[in-house]
Short mmCIF file of C-alpha atoms in Angstrom, two decimals:
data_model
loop_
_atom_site.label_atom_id
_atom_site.label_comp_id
_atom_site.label_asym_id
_atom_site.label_seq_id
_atom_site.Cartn_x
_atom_site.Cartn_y
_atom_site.Cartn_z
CA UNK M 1 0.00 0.00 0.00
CA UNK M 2 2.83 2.68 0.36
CA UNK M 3 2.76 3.38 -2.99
CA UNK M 4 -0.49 4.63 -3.04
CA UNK M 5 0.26 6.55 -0.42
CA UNK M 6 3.17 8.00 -2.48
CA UNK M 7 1.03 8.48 -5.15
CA UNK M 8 -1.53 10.41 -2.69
CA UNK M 9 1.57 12.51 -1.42
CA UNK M 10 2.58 13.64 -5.13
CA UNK M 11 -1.00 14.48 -6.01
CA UNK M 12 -1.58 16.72 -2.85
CA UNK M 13 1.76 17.92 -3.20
CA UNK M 14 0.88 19.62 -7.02
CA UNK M 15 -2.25 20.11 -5.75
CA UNK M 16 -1.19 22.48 -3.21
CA UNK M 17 1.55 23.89 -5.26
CA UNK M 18 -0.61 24.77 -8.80
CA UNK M 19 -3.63 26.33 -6.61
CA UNK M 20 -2.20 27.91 -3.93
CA UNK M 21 1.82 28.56 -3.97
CA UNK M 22 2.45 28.94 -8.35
CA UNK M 23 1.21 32.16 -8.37
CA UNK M 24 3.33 33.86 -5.65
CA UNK M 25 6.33 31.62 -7.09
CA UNK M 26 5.69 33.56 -11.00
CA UNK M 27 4.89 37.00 -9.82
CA UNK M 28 8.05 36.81 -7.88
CA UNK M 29 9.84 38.06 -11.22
CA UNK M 30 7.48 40.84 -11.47
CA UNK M 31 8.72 44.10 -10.24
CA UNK M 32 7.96 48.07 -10.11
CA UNK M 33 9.28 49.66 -12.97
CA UNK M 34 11.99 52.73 -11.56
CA UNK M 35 11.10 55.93 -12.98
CA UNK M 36 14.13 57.59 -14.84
CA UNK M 37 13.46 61.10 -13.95
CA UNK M 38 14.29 61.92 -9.96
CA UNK M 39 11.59 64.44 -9.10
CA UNK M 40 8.93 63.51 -7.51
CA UNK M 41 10.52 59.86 -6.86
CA UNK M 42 9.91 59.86 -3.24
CA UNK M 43 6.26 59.09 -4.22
CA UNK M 44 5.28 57.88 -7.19
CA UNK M 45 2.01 56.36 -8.10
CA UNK M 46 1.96 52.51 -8.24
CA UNK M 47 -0.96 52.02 -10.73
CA UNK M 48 -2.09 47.72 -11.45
CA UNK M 49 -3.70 47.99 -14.77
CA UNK M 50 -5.86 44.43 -15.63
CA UNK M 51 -8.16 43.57 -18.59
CA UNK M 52 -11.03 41.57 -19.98
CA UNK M 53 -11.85 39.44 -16.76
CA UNK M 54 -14.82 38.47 -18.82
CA UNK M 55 -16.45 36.77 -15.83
CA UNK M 56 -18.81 33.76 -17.16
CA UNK M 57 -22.90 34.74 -16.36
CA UNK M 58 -25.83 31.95 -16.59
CA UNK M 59 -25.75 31.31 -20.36
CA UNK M 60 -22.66 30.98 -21.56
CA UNK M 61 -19.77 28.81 -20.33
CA UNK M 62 -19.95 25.26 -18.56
CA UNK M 63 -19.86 25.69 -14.78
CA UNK M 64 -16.97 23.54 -14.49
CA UNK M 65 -14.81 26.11 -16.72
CA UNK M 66 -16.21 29.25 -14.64
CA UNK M 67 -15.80 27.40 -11.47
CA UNK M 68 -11.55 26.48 -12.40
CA UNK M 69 -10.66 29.31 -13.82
CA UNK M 70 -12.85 32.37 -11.77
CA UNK M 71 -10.85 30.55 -9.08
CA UNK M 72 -7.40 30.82 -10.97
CA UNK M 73 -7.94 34.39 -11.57
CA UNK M 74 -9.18 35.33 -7.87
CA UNK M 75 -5.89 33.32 -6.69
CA UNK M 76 -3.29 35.66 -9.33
CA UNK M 77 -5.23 39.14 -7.94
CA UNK M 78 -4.83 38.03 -4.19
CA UNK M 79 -1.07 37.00 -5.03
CA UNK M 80 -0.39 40.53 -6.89
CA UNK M 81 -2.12 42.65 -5.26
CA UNK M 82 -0.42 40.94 -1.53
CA UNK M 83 3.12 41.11 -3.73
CA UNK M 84 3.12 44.66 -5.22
CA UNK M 85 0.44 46.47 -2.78
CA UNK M 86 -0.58 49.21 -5.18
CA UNK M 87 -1.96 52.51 -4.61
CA UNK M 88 -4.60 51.64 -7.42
CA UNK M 89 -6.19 48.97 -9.79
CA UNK M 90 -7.66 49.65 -13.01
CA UNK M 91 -9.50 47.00 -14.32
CA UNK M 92 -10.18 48.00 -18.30
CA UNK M 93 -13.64 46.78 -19.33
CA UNK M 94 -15.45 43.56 -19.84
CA UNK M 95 -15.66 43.10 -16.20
CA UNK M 96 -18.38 40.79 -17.40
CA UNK M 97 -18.64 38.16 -20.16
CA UNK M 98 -22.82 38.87 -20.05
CA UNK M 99 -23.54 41.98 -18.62
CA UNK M 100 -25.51 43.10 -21.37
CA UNK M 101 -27.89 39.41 -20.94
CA UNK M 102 -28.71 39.62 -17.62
CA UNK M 103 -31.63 40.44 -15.45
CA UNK M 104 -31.17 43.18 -12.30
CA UNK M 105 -31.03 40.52 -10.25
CA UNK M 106 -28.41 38.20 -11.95
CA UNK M 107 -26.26 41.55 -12.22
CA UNK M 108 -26.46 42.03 -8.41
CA UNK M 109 -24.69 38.53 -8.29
CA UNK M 110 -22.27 39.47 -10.73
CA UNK M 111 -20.84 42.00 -8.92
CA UNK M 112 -21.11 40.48 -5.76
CA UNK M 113 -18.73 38.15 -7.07
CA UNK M 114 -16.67 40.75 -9.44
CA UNK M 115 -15.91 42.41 -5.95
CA UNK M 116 -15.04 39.56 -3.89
CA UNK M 117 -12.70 38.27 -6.65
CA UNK M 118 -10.84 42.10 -7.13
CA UNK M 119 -11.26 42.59 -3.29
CA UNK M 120 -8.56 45.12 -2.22
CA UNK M 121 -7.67 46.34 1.28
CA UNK M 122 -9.46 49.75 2.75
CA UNK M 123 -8.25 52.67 1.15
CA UNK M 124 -7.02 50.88 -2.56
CA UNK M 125 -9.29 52.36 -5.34
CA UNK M 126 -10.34 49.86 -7.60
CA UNK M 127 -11.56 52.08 -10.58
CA UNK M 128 -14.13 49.77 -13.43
CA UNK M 129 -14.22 51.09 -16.91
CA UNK M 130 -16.72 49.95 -18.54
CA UNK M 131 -16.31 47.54 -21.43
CA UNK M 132 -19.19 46.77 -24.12
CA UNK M 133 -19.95 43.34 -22.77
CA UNK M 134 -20.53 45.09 -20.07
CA UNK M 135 -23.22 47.58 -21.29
CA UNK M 136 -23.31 46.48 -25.08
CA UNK M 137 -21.92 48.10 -28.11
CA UNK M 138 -22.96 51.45 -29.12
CA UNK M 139 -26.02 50.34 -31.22
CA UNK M 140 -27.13 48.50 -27.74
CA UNK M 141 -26.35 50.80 -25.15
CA UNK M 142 -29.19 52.01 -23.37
CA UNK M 143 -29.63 53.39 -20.21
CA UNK M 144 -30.79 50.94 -18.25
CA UNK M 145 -27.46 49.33 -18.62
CA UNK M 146 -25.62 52.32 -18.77
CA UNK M 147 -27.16 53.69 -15.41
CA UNK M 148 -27.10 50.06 -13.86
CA UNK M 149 -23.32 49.99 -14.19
CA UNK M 150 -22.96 53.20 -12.95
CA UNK M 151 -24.82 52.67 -9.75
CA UNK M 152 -22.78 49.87 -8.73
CA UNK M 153 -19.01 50.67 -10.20
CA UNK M 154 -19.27 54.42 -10.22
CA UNK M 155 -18.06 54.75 -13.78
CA UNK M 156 -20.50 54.41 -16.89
CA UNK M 157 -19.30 57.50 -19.07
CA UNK M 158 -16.46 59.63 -19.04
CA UNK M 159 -14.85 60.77 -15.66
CA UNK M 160 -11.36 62.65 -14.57
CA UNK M 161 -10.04 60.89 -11.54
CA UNK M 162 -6.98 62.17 -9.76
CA UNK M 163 -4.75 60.41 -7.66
CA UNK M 164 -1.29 62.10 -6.38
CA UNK M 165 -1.37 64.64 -8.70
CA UNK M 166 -1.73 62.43 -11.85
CA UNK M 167 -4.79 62.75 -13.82
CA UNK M 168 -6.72 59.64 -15.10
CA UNK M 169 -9.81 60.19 -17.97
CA UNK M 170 -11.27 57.26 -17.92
CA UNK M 171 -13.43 56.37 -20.73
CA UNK M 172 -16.49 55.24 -22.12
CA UNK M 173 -15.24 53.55 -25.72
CA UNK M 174 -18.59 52.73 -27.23
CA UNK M 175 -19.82 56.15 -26.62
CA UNK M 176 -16.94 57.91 -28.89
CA UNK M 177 -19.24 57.05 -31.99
CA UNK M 178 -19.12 61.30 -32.83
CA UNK M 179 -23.24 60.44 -33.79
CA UNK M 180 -24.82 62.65 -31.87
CA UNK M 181 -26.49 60.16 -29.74
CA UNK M 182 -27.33 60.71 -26.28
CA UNK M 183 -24.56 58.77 -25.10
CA UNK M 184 -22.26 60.20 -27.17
CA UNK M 185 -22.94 63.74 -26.97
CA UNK M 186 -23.22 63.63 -23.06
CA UNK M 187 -19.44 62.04 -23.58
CA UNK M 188 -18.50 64.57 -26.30
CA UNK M 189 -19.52 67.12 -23.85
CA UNK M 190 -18.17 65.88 -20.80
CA UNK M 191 -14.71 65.29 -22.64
CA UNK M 192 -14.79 69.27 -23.16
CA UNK M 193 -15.38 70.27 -19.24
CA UNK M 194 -12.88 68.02 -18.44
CA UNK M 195 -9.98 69.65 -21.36
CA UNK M 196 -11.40 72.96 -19.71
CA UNK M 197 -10.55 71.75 -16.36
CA UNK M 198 -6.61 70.37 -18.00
CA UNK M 199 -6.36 73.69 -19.60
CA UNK M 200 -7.02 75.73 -15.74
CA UNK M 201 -4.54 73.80 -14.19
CA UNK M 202 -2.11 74.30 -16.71
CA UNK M 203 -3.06 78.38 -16.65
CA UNK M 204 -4.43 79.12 -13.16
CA UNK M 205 -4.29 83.02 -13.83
CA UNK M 206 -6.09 83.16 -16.71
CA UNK M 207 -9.70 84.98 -15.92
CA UNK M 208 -12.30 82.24 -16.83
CA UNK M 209 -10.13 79.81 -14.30
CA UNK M 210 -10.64 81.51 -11.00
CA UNK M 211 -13.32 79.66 -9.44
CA UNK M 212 -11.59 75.98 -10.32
CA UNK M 213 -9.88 74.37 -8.41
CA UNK M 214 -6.52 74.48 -7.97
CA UNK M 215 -4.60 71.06 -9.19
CA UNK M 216 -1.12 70.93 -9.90
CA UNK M 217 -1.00 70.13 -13.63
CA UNK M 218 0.16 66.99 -15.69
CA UNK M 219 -0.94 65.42 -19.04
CA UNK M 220 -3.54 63.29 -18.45
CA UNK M 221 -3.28 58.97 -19.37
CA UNK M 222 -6.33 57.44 -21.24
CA UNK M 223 -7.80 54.52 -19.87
CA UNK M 224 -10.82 53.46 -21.99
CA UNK M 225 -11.73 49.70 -23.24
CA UNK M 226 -11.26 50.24 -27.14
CA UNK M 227 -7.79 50.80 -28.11
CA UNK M 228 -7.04 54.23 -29.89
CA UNK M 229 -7.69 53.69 -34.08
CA UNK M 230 -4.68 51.44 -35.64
CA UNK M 231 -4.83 48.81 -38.67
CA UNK M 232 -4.31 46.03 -36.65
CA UNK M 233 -1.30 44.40 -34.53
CA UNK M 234 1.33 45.10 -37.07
CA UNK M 235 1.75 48.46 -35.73
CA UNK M 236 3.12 47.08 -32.42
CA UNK M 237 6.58 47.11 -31.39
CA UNK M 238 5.87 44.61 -29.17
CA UNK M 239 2.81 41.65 -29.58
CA UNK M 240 1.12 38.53 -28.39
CA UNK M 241 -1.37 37.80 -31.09
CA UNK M 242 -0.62 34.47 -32.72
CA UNK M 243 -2.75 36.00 -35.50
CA UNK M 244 -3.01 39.28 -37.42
CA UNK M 245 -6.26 40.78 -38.04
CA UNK M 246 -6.99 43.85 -39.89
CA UNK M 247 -9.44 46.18 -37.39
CA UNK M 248 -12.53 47.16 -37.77
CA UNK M 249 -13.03 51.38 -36.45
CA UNK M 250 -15.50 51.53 -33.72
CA UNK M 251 -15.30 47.63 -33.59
CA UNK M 252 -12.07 46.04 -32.67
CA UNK M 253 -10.79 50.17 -32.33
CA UNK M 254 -11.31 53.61 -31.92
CA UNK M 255 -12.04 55.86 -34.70
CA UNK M 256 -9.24 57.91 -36.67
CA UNK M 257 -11.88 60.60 -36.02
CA UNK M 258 -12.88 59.57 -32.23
CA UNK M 259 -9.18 58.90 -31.45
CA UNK M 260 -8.19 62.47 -32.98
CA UNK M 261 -10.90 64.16 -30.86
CA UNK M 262 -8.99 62.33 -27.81
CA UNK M 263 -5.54 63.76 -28.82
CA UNK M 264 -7.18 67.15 -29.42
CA UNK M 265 -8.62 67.66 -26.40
CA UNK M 266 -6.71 66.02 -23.80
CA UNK M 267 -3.20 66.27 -24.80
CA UNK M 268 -2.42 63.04 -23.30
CA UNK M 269 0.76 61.53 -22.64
CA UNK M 270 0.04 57.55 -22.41
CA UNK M 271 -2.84 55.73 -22.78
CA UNK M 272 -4.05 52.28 -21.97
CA UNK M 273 -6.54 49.93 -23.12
CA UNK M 274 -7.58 46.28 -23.74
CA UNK M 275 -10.53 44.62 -25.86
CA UNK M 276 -7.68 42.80 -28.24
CA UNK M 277 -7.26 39.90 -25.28
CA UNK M 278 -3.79 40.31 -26.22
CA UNK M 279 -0.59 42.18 -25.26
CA UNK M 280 0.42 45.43 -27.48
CA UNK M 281 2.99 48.08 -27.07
CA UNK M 282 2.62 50.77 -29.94
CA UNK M 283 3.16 54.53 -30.37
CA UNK M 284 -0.24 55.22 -31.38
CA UNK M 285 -1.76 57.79 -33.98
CA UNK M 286 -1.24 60.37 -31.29
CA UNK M 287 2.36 60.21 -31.10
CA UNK M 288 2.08 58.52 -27.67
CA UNK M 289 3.25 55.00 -26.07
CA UNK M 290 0.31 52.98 -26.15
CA UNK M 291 -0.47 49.87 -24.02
CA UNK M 292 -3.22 47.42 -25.01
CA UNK M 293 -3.53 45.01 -21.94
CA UNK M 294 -3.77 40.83 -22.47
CA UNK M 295 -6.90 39.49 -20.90
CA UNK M 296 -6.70 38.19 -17.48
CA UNK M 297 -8.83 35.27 -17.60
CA UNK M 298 -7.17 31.82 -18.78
CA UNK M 299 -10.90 31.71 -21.06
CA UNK M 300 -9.25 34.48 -23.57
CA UNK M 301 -5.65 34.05 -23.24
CA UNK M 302 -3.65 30.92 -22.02
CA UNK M 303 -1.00 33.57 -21.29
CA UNK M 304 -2.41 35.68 -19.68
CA UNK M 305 -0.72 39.17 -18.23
CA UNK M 306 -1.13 42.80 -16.58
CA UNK M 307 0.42 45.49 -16.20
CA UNK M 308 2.66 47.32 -13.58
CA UNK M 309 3.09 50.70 -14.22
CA UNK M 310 5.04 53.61 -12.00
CA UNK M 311 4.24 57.44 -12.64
CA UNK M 312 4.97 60.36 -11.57
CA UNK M 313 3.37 64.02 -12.62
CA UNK M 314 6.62 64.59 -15.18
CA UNK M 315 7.45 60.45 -16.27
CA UNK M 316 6.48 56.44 -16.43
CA UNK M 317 7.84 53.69 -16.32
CA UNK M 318 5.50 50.34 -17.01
CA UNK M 319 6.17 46.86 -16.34
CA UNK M 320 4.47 43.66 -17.85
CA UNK M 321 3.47 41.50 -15.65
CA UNK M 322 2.87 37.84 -16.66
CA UNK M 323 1.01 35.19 -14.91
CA UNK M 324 0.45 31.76 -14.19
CA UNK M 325 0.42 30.12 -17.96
CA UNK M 326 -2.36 27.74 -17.94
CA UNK M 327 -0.14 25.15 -19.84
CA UNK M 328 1.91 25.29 -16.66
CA UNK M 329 -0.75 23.92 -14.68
CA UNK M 330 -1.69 21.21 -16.99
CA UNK M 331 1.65 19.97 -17.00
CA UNK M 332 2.48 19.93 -13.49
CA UNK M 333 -0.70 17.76 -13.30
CA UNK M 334 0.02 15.58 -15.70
CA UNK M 335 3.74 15.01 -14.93
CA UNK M 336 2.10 14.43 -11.59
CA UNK M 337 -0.10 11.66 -12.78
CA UNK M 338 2.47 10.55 -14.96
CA UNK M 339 4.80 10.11 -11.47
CA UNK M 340 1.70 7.77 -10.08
CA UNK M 341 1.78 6.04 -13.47
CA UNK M 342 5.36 5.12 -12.86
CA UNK M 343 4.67 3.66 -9.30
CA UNK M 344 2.06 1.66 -10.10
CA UNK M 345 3.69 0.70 -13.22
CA UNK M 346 6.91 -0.36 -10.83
CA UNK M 347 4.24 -1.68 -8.54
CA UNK M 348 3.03 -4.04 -10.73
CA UNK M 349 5.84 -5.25 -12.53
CA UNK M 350 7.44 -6.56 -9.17
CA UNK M 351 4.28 -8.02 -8.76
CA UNK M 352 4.11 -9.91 -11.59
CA UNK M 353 8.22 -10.82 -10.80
CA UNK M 354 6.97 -12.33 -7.20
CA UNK M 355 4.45 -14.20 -8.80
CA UNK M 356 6.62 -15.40 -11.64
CA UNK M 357 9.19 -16.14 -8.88
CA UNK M 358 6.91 -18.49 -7.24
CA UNK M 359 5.54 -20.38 -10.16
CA UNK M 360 9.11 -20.99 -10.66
CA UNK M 361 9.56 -22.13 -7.39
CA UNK M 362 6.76 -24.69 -7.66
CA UNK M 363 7.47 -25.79 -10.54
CA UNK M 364 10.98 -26.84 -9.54
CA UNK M 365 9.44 -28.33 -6.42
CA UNK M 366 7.26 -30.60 -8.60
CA UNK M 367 10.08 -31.81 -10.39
CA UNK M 368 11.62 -32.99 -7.68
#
């Protein structure tokens, strides 16, 4: 019996290490990025930027493959966010794979479980752009969803959020149509107060800017869902996609027109986004580095990855992250099983060696 006992050992043994210790062990080559410029270095902002968690609702998906990897992704959040303690998590859209499908109820149990998996210690902002299978694509936006979202993650449209002294504008993508829809006009609108706002802090003294408030001023960063208007993947410097697709604008990207709006009004100096499911480092159409995040979930991306990224109001530095590969996992499992294989295989041949041994034995007996 020992070696099942063995056996038992080696299967609790990956068992424990693939869903509990794996993580920490891969983050550990993770790090904060070090900012080149020493101004403000005694304090930068140390920013977590995650994408497409697509978490599975009631329709799609088999329960077994929300169940293993929901689980996966709550364990690589608790091991980052314990690793790198940041001063704030961005989580870029498609919080939800159905969010657009569901009843009020079923969304009250997708957050529910959207916030215990991205759970963060008091006083770590977790800010949730909205994606469009969160609240649909533009033709399906409407405001139940949009005001449904915004009730219970605070963002829905287009916001400026400020955290030591940098400036965030985070971003409704499917509402950059430039149609004159509701959506998009409250965003086209709300994208001017907030350029009106950059242009006071930059020029506190100038008449129309006395009665706002007083922020030190720094280019804002874009963090929106739909990456800023390129052909497709070719334009990165750096990529993941084991295919190349040519984009669709105001599908798979921004518009030239939506994305030159952006540029125009904001004068931003970086700019983040996911949608893709896959890793991209370009200098976009604005002139600007560009980071498209990889999904987080194991469902999109096998490889999955985030982002690390240190600022300061003057510089950046950002870091990617990458996970626990799900191949990893299989293979630890199966060289695992394979181990047990071995030992019963060894098991059974001195088995059959005993018992060949003691036909032997009476055979040689009977001869006498």
């Amino acid at each position: 019996m020992r070696w099942i006992y063995a056996c038992f050992v080696i299967l609790l043994c990956a068992l424990i290490f693939c869903e509990y210790m794996a993580d920490f062990v891969v983050l550990q080559k993770c790090k904060w990025p070090e900012i080149r410029r020493k101004k403000y270095v005694d304090d930068p902002l140390k920013a977590m930027v995650i994408a497409d968690p697509h978490l599975l609702g009631p329709h799609r998906g088999h329960w077994l493959d929300k169940l293993y990897r929901e689980w996966h992704m709550t364990r690589s959040f608790k091991a980052a966010s314990r690793l790198f303690q940041p001063d704030v998590v961005f989580i870029l859209g498609d919080l939800f794979d159905e969010g657009d499908m569901v009843s009020d109820k079923q969304f009250q149990e997708y957050v529910w479980r959207y916030l215990q998996m991205f759970n963060l210690p008091a006083g770590i902002p977790l800010i949730s752009v909205v994606g469009n299978h969160d609240v649909g694509f533009h033709y399906k936006m409407h405001p139940f969803f949009m005001t449904r979202f915004e009730n219970y993650l605070n963002y829905s449209k287009v916001h400026l959020y400020t955290i030591k002294q940098i400036h965030f504008v985070v971003i409704n993508s499917m509402a950059m149509e430039g149609d004159n829809c509701l959506f998009c006009a409250e965003a086209e609108s709300a994208l001017i107060n907030i350029s009106s706002t950059l242009h006071c802090m930059q020029h506190p003294h100038v008449a129309e800017c006395a009665r706002t408030r007083r922020h030190p001023y720094s280019q804002p960063i874009i963090m929106q869902h739909f990456p800023t208007y390129r052909i497709s993947d070719k334009a990165c410097t750096e990529r993941e996609a084991p295919e190349i697709e040519r984009f669709r604008e105001r599908y798979h990207v921004l518009s030239k027109d939506a994305t030159d709006m952006l540029g125009q009004l904001l004068k931003p100096r970086l700019a983040f986004a996911g949608h893709s499911h896959h890793y991209c480092h370009n200098i976009n159409r604005l002139g600007i580095d560009e980071y498209t995040v990889a999904s987080f979930s194991w469902r999109n991306n096998v490889n999955p990855s985030f982002m690390l990224a240190t600022i300061t109001p003057d510089d950046y530095a950002v870091f990617k992250c990458k996970m626990l590969p799900q191949q990893f996992v299989v293979n630890s499992y199966l060289a695992a099983g394979l181990m047990c294989l071995m030992l019963l295989t060894l098991r059974v041949s001195k088995f059959l060696k005993r018992r060949s041994d003691k036909n032997e034995e009476e055979k040689q007996r009977k001869r006498q």
